Amino acid sequence: SQTMAAMLYPRGTGGCSEPSLPVAALPGQSAELTALFECPVCFDYVLPPILQCQAGHLVCNQCRQKLSCCPTCRGPLTPSIRNLAMEKVASNLPFPCKYASAGCLLSLHHSEKPEHEEVCEFRPYTCPCPGASCKWQGSLEAVMPHLMHAHKSITTLQGEDIVFLATDINLPGAVDWVMMQSCFGHHFMLVLEKQEKYEGHQQFFAIVLLIGTRKQAENFAYRLELNGNRRRLTWEATPRSIHDGVAAAIMNSDCLVFDTSIAHLFADNGNLGINVTISMC
């Protein structure tokens, strides 16, 4: 198996089921009605609870919180007046997903729209590199070109069985180590993240992400293994899609988790080797 040091990032530098109706199949009348719910500020839909200004103009709740007067008539937005009739109409209309322009054909009841949009496969992908420094967004096809152009320092190893070498694990503060693994015609991102949970107590989180969709990720399994001094620590799981990212996995401890004392049991001169094996299910 191949071994190469992972890219080190000091922190700070660096589906659900829903009733579906294709937009094309909407009767013209429904499409005209949904147009009445367009917010004049952000052009998304005004959905229940629906509030109007004193002249009867609508604005969505997100925009309303940022405005001091009605964007249509400049009249006061307070006191809040509820428009129950429009809410009733909204409850009987299918609304297109906000990513319709990117290709999503679903239309949904307003109560299901936010949950779907959180996991919609047409939602733009964000840069999967840990840390908050890179604000890039784009299509799935553009993720790898972005990484190769903007994050050239990330090493890629070929093969389903490699060693992910994290160097200088004793560095103070929160640190990320990142590298790529290419096998089975896909690219996987390997991330080791060190966080200070509370004063003096640090934890490590290791995870594999697929540069691909959730559905594609389900076709694979990965194994992370720490070996040394007649000890072995293993974690096996399904890779997460980069749509979900690292943060959610870490929050749920859905990854290989170990503390500094365990890291030292397996480290060699401050360097930690993690065996990574990816297989097809």
Coordinates of N, CA and C in Angstrom, one line a residue, residues 243 255 277:
H243 N -21.9 16.4 0.1 CA -23.1 17.2 0.3 C -23.4 17.3 1.8
C255 N -17.9 8.8 13.1 CA -16.6 8.7 12.5 C -15.6 8.0 13.5
T277 N -8.9 1.7 3.9 CA -9.3 0.7 2.9 C -10.7 1.0 2.4

